[in-house]
């Protein structure tokens, strides 16, 4: 397979750098699953983040696909990270590595910078690399208090315009879930629950809101992605896969802690890109680490499902 990005004579070539196994898998038309790097640098503490990154790659391999963790390193878009690169990224404190979304990606690359890719930026890089399936933990969404802050994650708008199937465990209860669903509908993004009718809410299997769509078979999810392309519709699909039951933190337990973390964020004036990492870190402390165990379990589960969707030819 050739790179879908067509070089243009008056523009710089895209500095896409593939690991050998990812390049070989793409060339042979084998299943590849993209993985993000912001969850490593800004979503989890060291060293659990490094172990998680390795375990997720292994889960993708065990399920029969090739993992491609994506990040920008010294101005190169790395599609697949070797051990040294993963070690280096995981070991750096969040502040030292940019958190890259659609808005910052080109600046970081053009200036030779290093940054971890969010869901939005990972989708862009995956699409340019010819990868159509991506596994993550939770996506960004409409934040509570959006009336005051206008804080809506770029992840939602990316899903509307970049043709990648994103496998998540839903959106975190730190967000305004009804408004997140409304905006996804407006933007034309299919939100597809797997194995249940209820929208999963990241740490909890249920949100109390019905998911707009449900498909239980990975082959159906892959077929829907192909039909979107056949229809000429831009944009991707959001698959919402409930956290495994044994790892779940039920809603009545997590919600008071979420409310407390949100109150602390407001009191400390946390804003913009810092909001999501701050809340994750506080909830980690307030649950004595249980939120991290849940987060790792759901990412592993999403990686396995993503591998099956990729193998079915999304
Ligand atoms: N959800 C998680 N862990 C994370 C993130 C989301 O469970 O680390 C990251 C993802 O990279 C997502 C980003 O794209 O947070 C959203 O950030 P923001 O809300 O600033 O758009
Ligand atoms: Mn935001």
Short mmCIF file of C-alpha atoms and ligand atoms in Angstrom, two decimals:
data_model
loop_
_atom_site.label_atom_id
_atom_site.label_comp_id
_atom_site.label_asym_id
_atom_site.label_seq_id
_atom_site.Cartn_x
_atom_site.Cartn_y
_atom_site.Cartn_z
CA UNK A 1 0.00 0.00 0.00
CA UNK A 2 1.26 3.46 -0.75
CA UNK A 3 0.90 6.37 1.64
CA UNK A 4 -2.46 8.01 1.07
CA UNK A 5 -0.89 11.41 1.53
CA UNK A 6 -0.07 12.81 -1.89
CA UNK A 7 3.10 14.94 -1.79
CA UNK A 8 2.61 18.42 -3.22
CA UNK A 9 5.57 20.08 -4.89
CA UNK A 10 5.27 23.40 -3.07
CA UNK A 11 4.85 21.84 0.36
CA UNK A 12 7.30 20.01 2.61
CA UNK A 13 7.03 16.20 2.51
CA UNK A 14 5.31 14.76 5.57
CA UNK A 15 7.99 13.42 7.94
CA UNK A 16 6.23 10.10 8.56
CA UNK A 17 8.63 7.56 10.07
CA UNK A 18 7.38 3.98 10.35
CA UNK A 19 8.78 1.16 12.42
CA UNK A 20 9.71 -1.76 10.23
CA UNK A 21 6.89 -4.03 11.40
CA UNK A 22 4.22 -1.37 10.96
CA UNK A 23 5.46 -0.55 7.46
CA UNK A 24 5.54 -4.25 6.54
CA UNK A 25 2.03 -4.83 7.90
CA UNK A 26 0.60 -1.86 5.99
CA UNK A 27 2.34 -2.91 2.78
CA UNK A 28 0.95 -6.43 3.14
CA UNK A 29 -2.56 -5.18 3.96
CA UNK A 30 -2.48 -6.74 7.42
CA UNK A 31 -4.40 -5.36 10.40
CA UNK A 32 -2.79 -2.38 12.16
CA UNK A 33 -4.14 -0.57 15.25
CA UNK A 34 -3.03 2.97 16.09
CA UNK A 35 -2.49 3.91 19.76
CA UNK A 36 -2.22 7.41 21.23
CA UNK A 37 0.59 8.80 23.37
CA UNK A 38 -1.10 11.54 25.45
CA UNK A 39 -2.55 8.82 27.63
CA UNK A 40 1.08 7.86 28.36
CA UNK A 41 2.47 11.34 29.06
CA UNK A 42 -0.53 13.18 30.48
CA UNK A 43 -3.01 10.47 31.44
CA UNK A 44 -1.15 8.18 33.83
CA UNK A 45 1.75 8.38 36.29
CA UNK A 46 5.16 6.81 35.68
CA UNK A 47 5.98 3.88 35.72
CA UNK A 48 2.47 2.46 35.33
CA UNK A 49 2.15 4.43 32.08
CA UNK A 50 5.13 2.62 30.54
CA UNK A 51 3.87 -0.78 31.61
CA UNK A 52 0.43 0.07 30.24
CA UNK A 53 1.89 1.17 26.89
CA UNK A 54 3.80 -2.11 26.57
CA UNK A 55 0.85 -4.24 27.70
CA UNK A 56 -1.51 -2.55 25.25
CA UNK A 57 0.88 -3.20 22.37
CA UNK A 58 1.09 -6.86 23.47
CA UNK A 59 -2.71 -7.08 23.65
CA UNK A 60 -3.00 -5.84 20.06
CA UNK A 61 -0.41 -8.38 18.92
CA UNK A 62 -2.09 -11.23 20.81
CA UNK A 63 -5.33 -10.34 19.05
CA UNK A 64 -3.62 -10.67 15.65
CA UNK A 65 -2.85 -7.07 14.65
CA UNK A 66 0.24 -4.85 14.66
CA UNK A 67 0.25 -1.92 17.14
CA UNK A 68 1.40 1.52 16.03
CA UNK A 69 1.84 3.91 18.96
CA UNK A 70 1.98 7.43 17.51
CA UNK A 71 3.90 10.49 18.75
CA UNK A 72 5.90 13.42 17.37
CA UNK A 73 9.58 13.12 18.26
CA UNK A 74 12.09 15.77 17.20
CA UNK A 75 9.77 16.92 14.44
CA UNK A 76 9.11 13.47 13.02
CA UNK A 77 5.69 11.82 13.01
CA UNK A 78 6.54 8.43 14.41
CA UNK A 79 4.16 5.66 13.40
CA UNK A 80 5.15 2.93 15.85
CA UNK A 81 7.61 3.52 18.68
CA UNK A 82 10.52 1.27 19.53
CA UNK A 83 11.34 0.41 23.15
CA UNK A 84 13.78 3.29 23.58
CA UNK A 85 11.31 5.88 22.30
CA UNK A 86 8.53 4.52 24.49
CA UNK A 87 10.83 4.52 27.56
CA UNK A 88 11.88 8.08 26.88
CA UNK A 89 8.35 9.42 26.40
CA UNK A 90 6.91 7.62 29.43
CA UNK A 91 9.71 8.80 31.70
CA UNK A 92 9.29 12.50 30.99
CA UNK A 93 7.09 14.60 33.19
CA UNK A 94 4.01 15.84 31.30
CA UNK A 95 5.17 19.45 31.24
CA UNK A 96 8.26 18.64 29.22
CA UNK A 97 6.31 17.04 26.36
CA UNK A 98 3.67 19.01 24.44
CA UNK A 99 0.11 17.73 24.44
CA UNK A 100 -0.70 17.87 20.74
CA UNK A 101 -4.14 18.27 19.30
CA UNK A 102 -5.19 19.47 15.82
CA UNK A 103 -4.24 23.05 16.73
CA UNK A 104 -0.61 22.36 17.75
CA UNK A 105 0.42 19.48 15.51
CA UNK A 106 1.89 21.44 12.58
CA UNK A 107 3.76 23.90 14.83
CA UNK A 108 5.37 21.07 16.74
CA UNK A 109 6.44 19.21 13.58
CA UNK A 110 7.63 22.32 11.73
CA UNK A 111 9.81 23.43 14.66
CA UNK A 112 11.34 20.01 15.33
CA UNK A 113 9.50 19.62 18.62
CA UNK A 114 8.39 16.61 20.62
CA UNK A 115 4.83 15.99 21.67
CA UNK A 116 2.33 13.35 22.61
CA UNK A 117 -0.71 13.01 20.38
CA UNK A 118 -4.26 13.25 21.75
CA UNK A 119 -7.14 11.38 20.17
CA UNK A 120 -7.57 14.17 17.61
CA UNK A 121 -3.89 14.36 16.62
CA UNK A 122 -3.50 10.57 16.63
CA UNK A 123 -6.45 10.30 14.23
CA UNK A 124 -4.85 12.80 11.86
CA UNK A 125 -1.49 11.00 11.88
CA UNK A 126 -3.08 7.55 11.59
CA UNK A 127 -5.15 8.64 8.59
CA UNK A 128 -2.07 10.08 6.84
CA UNK A 129 -0.25 6.81 7.52
CA UNK A 130 -3.06 4.67 6.09
CA UNK A 131 -4.29 3.29 9.44
CA UNK A 132 -8.05 3.13 9.90
CA UNK A 133 -8.55 1.77 13.42
CA UNK A 134 -7.37 3.34 16.67
CA UNK A 135 -7.74 2.19 20.29
CA UNK A 136 -7.73 4.56 23.25
CA UNK A 137 -9.19 4.86 26.76
CA UNK A 138 -11.62 7.73 26.79
CA UNK A 139 -12.18 10.52 24.33
CA UNK A 140 -12.41 14.19 25.15
CA UNK A 141 -15.85 15.77 25.01
CA UNK A 142 -18.01 18.65 26.13
CA UNK A 143 -16.91 19.72 29.60
CA UNK A 144 -19.36 20.44 32.37
CA UNK A 145 -19.77 24.18 32.71
CA UNK A 146 -19.28 24.65 28.97
CA UNK A 147 -21.64 27.64 29.16
CA UNK A 148 -18.87 29.50 31.00
CA UNK A 149 -15.71 27.95 29.61
CA UNK A 150 -16.48 26.97 25.98
CA UNK A 151 -14.35 23.90 26.72
CA UNK A 152 -15.18 21.31 24.07
CA UNK A 153 -12.50 18.81 23.09
CA UNK A 154 -11.19 18.97 19.54
CA UNK A 155 -11.59 15.16 19.57
CA UNK A 156 -15.29 15.54 18.71
CA UNK A 157 -14.66 17.73 15.65
CA UNK A 158 -11.89 15.38 14.52
CA UNK A 159 -14.29 12.45 14.56
CA UNK A 160 -16.49 14.50 12.22
CA UNK A 161 -13.79 14.92 9.59
CA UNK A 162 -11.15 12.19 9.77
CA UNK A 163 -11.99 8.66 8.66
CA UNK A 164 -10.71 6.57 11.56
CA UNK A 165 -12.72 4.18 13.75
CA UNK A 166 -11.88 5.07 17.37
CA UNK A 167 -12.46 2.40 20.02
CA UNK A 168 -13.00 3.93 23.47
CA UNK A 169 -14.74 3.09 26.74
CA UNK A 170 -17.01 6.08 26.30
CA UNK A 171 -16.42 9.50 27.73
CA UNK A 172 -15.44 10.11 31.31
CA UNK A 173 -17.97 11.18 33.89
CA UNK A 174 -15.91 14.37 34.33
CA UNK A 175 -17.62 15.49 31.09
CA UNK A 176 -21.15 16.54 30.27
CA UNK A 177 -22.25 13.29 28.64
CA UNK A 178 -25.67 14.37 27.32
CA UNK A 179 -24.14 17.41 25.62
CA UNK A 180 -21.26 15.31 24.29
CA UNK A 181 -23.79 12.97 22.65
CA UNK A 182 -25.78 15.89 21.26
CA UNK A 183 -22.73 17.43 19.64
CA UNK A 184 -21.59 14.11 18.17
CA UNK A 185 -25.03 13.69 16.63
CA UNK A 186 -24.95 17.20 15.20
CA UNK A 187 -21.51 16.54 13.75
CA UNK A 188 -22.70 13.31 12.12
CA UNK A 189 -20.52 10.97 14.16
CA UNK A 190 -21.93 7.47 14.72
CA UNK A 191 -21.63 6.45 18.38
CA UNK A 192 -21.76 2.66 18.47
CA UNK A 193 -22.08 0.72 21.73
CA UNK A 194 -20.84 -2.86 21.85
CA UNK A 195 -22.67 -5.56 23.78
CA UNK A 196 -25.22 -3.32 25.50
CA UNK A 197 -27.74 -0.57 24.82
CA UNK A 198 -26.47 1.89 27.45
CA UNK A 199 -23.71 4.37 26.73
CA UNK A 200 -20.66 3.29 28.75
CA UNK A 201 -19.05 5.97 30.94
CA UNK A 202 -15.36 5.02 31.08
CA UNK A 203 -14.84 3.83 34.69
CA UNK A 204 -18.47 2.66 34.83
CA UNK A 205 -20.24 0.32 32.42
CA UNK A 206 -23.39 2.41 32.36
CA UNK A 207 -24.16 6.10 32.10
CA UNK A 208 -27.94 5.93 32.30
CA UNK A 209 -28.08 7.31 28.74
CA UNK A 210 -28.97 5.14 25.76
CA UNK A 211 -26.24 4.83 23.13
CA UNK A 212 -27.43 6.03 19.71
CA UNK A 213 -26.33 2.84 17.93
CA UNK A 214 -25.36 -0.70 18.87
CA UNK A 215 -23.30 -3.30 16.96
CA UNK A 216 -22.01 -6.38 18.78
CA UNK A 217 -19.98 -7.92 15.95
CA UNK A 218 -16.59 -6.39 15.02
CA UNK A 219 -17.25 -7.36 11.38
CA UNK A 220 -20.39 -5.18 11.38
CA UNK A 221 -18.39 -2.25 12.73
CA UNK A 222 -15.81 -2.72 9.97
CA UNK A 223 -18.58 -2.97 7.36
CA UNK A 224 -20.13 0.27 8.63
CA UNK A 225 -16.76 2.04 8.26
CA UNK A 226 -16.48 0.81 4.67
CA UNK A 227 -20.05 1.91 3.91
CA UNK A 228 -19.27 5.41 5.21
CA UNK A 229 -16.45 5.62 2.72
CA UNK A 230 -18.64 4.21 -0.05
CA UNK A 231 -21.16 6.95 0.70
CA UNK A 232 -18.43 9.54 0.44
CA UNK A 233 -18.99 10.68 4.02
CA UNK A 234 -15.95 12.18 5.71
CA UNK A 235 -15.29 11.42 9.34
CA UNK A 236 -14.91 8.40 11.53
CA UNK A 237 -16.86 6.28 13.96
CA UNK A 238 -16.83 6.29 17.74
CA UNK A 239 -17.06 2.80 19.20
CA UNK A 240 -17.93 2.74 22.91
CA UNK A 241 -16.93 -0.50 24.59
CA UNK A 242 -17.92 -0.98 28.25
CA UNK A 243 -15.12 -1.52 30.76
CA UNK A 244 -14.79 -5.21 31.79
CA UNK A 245 -17.19 -5.85 34.71
CA UNK A 246 -14.46 -6.93 37.14
CA UNK A 247 -12.59 -3.64 36.71
CA UNK A 248 -15.55 -1.27 36.84
CA UNK A 249 -16.03 1.46 39.45
CA UNK A 250 -19.82 1.81 39.71
CA UNK A 251 -21.33 5.22 39.10
CA UNK A 252 -22.52 5.81 42.66
CA UNK A 253 -18.92 5.37 43.87
CA UNK A 254 -17.11 7.44 41.25
CA UNK A 255 -19.53 10.35 40.89
CA UNK A 256 -18.94 12.00 44.30
CA UNK A 257 -15.18 11.86 43.67
CA UNK A 258 -15.61 13.31 40.19
CA UNK A 259 -17.63 16.17 41.68
CA UNK A 260 -14.92 16.79 44.26
CA UNK A 261 -12.18 16.85 41.59
CA UNK A 262 -14.25 19.24 39.47
CA UNK A 263 -14.74 21.57 42.45
CA UNK A 264 -10.99 21.57 43.10
CA UNK A 265 -10.25 22.34 39.44
CA UNK A 266 -12.66 25.27 39.54
CA UNK A 267 -11.24 26.58 42.83
CA UNK A 268 -7.69 26.43 41.45
CA UNK A 269 -8.61 28.03 38.13
CA UNK A 270 -7.43 25.07 36.05
CA UNK A 271 -8.22 25.75 32.38
CA UNK A 272 -7.71 24.67 28.78
CA UNK A 273 -5.37 21.75 28.11
CA UNK A 274 -4.60 21.29 31.80
CA UNK A 275 -8.17 20.37 32.73
CA UNK A 276 -8.27 16.71 31.68
CA UNK A 277 -4.81 15.77 33.12
CA UNK A 278 -5.63 17.58 36.40
CA UNK A 279 -8.93 15.76 36.85
CA UNK A 280 -7.42 12.35 36.02
CA UNK A 281 -4.63 12.93 38.53
CA UNK A 282 -7.01 14.03 41.30
CA UNK A 283 -9.37 11.11 40.73
CA UNK A 284 -6.38 8.76 40.83
CA UNK A 285 -5.52 10.13 44.28
CA UNK A 286 -9.12 10.18 45.52
CA UNK A 287 -9.69 6.52 44.52
CA UNK A 288 -6.33 5.44 45.99
CA UNK A 289 -5.21 4.28 42.57
CA UNK A 290 -8.29 2.28 41.70
CA UNK A 291 -9.17 4.61 38.82
CA UNK A 292 -5.80 3.81 37.26
CA UNK A 293 -6.36 0.05 37.47
CA UNK A 294 -9.73 0.58 35.82
CA UNK A 295 -8.21 2.81 33.14
CA UNK A 296 -5.58 0.20 32.28
CA UNK A 297 -8.14 -2.63 32.13
CA UNK A 298 -10.40 -0.71 29.76
CA UNK A 299 -7.57 0.29 27.44
CA UNK A 300 -6.50 -3.36 27.15
CA UNK A 301 -10.06 -4.40 26.39
CA UNK A 302 -10.38 -1.65 23.76
CA UNK A 303 -7.09 -2.71 22.16
CA UNK A 304 -8.36 -6.27 21.71
CA UNK A 305 -11.64 -5.11 20.19
CA UNK A 306 -9.84 -2.67 17.88
CA UNK A 307 -7.60 -5.49 16.63
CA UNK A 308 -10.69 -7.54 15.73
CA UNK A 309 -12.27 -4.59 13.91
CA UNK A 310 -9.04 -4.00 12.00
CA UNK A 311 -8.77 -7.70 11.16
CA UNK A 312 -12.32 -7.56 9.79
CA UNK A 313 -11.16 -4.96 7.27
CA UNK A 314 -12.41 -1.61 8.56
N1 LIG B 1 -9.03 10.12 28.35
C1 LIG B 1 -8.28 9.37 29.19
N2 LIG B 1 -6.97 9.61 29.32
C2 LIG B 1 -6.38 10.57 28.59
C3 LIG B 1 -7.17 11.35 27.66
C4 LIG B 1 -8.48 11.09 27.58
O1 LIG B 1 -8.80 8.48 29.83
O2 LIG B 1 -5.18 10.76 28.73
C5 LIG B 1 -6.51 12.33 26.76
C6 LIG B 1 -6.70 11.90 25.30
O3 LIG B 1 -5.48 12.03 24.63
C7 LIG B 1 -7.73 12.86 24.77
C8 LIG B 1 -7.37 14.09 25.56
O4 LIG B 1 -7.66 13.05 23.38
O5 LIG B 1 -7.10 13.61 26.86
C9 LIG B 1 -8.47 15.10 25.56
O6 LIG B 1 -7.97 16.28 26.07
P1 LIG B 1 -8.85 17.62 25.98
O7 LIG B 1 -10.02 17.34 26.89
O8 LIG B 1 -7.93 18.70 26.49
O9 LIG B 1 -9.23 17.77 24.53
MN1 LIG B 2 -10.33 21.18 26.44
#
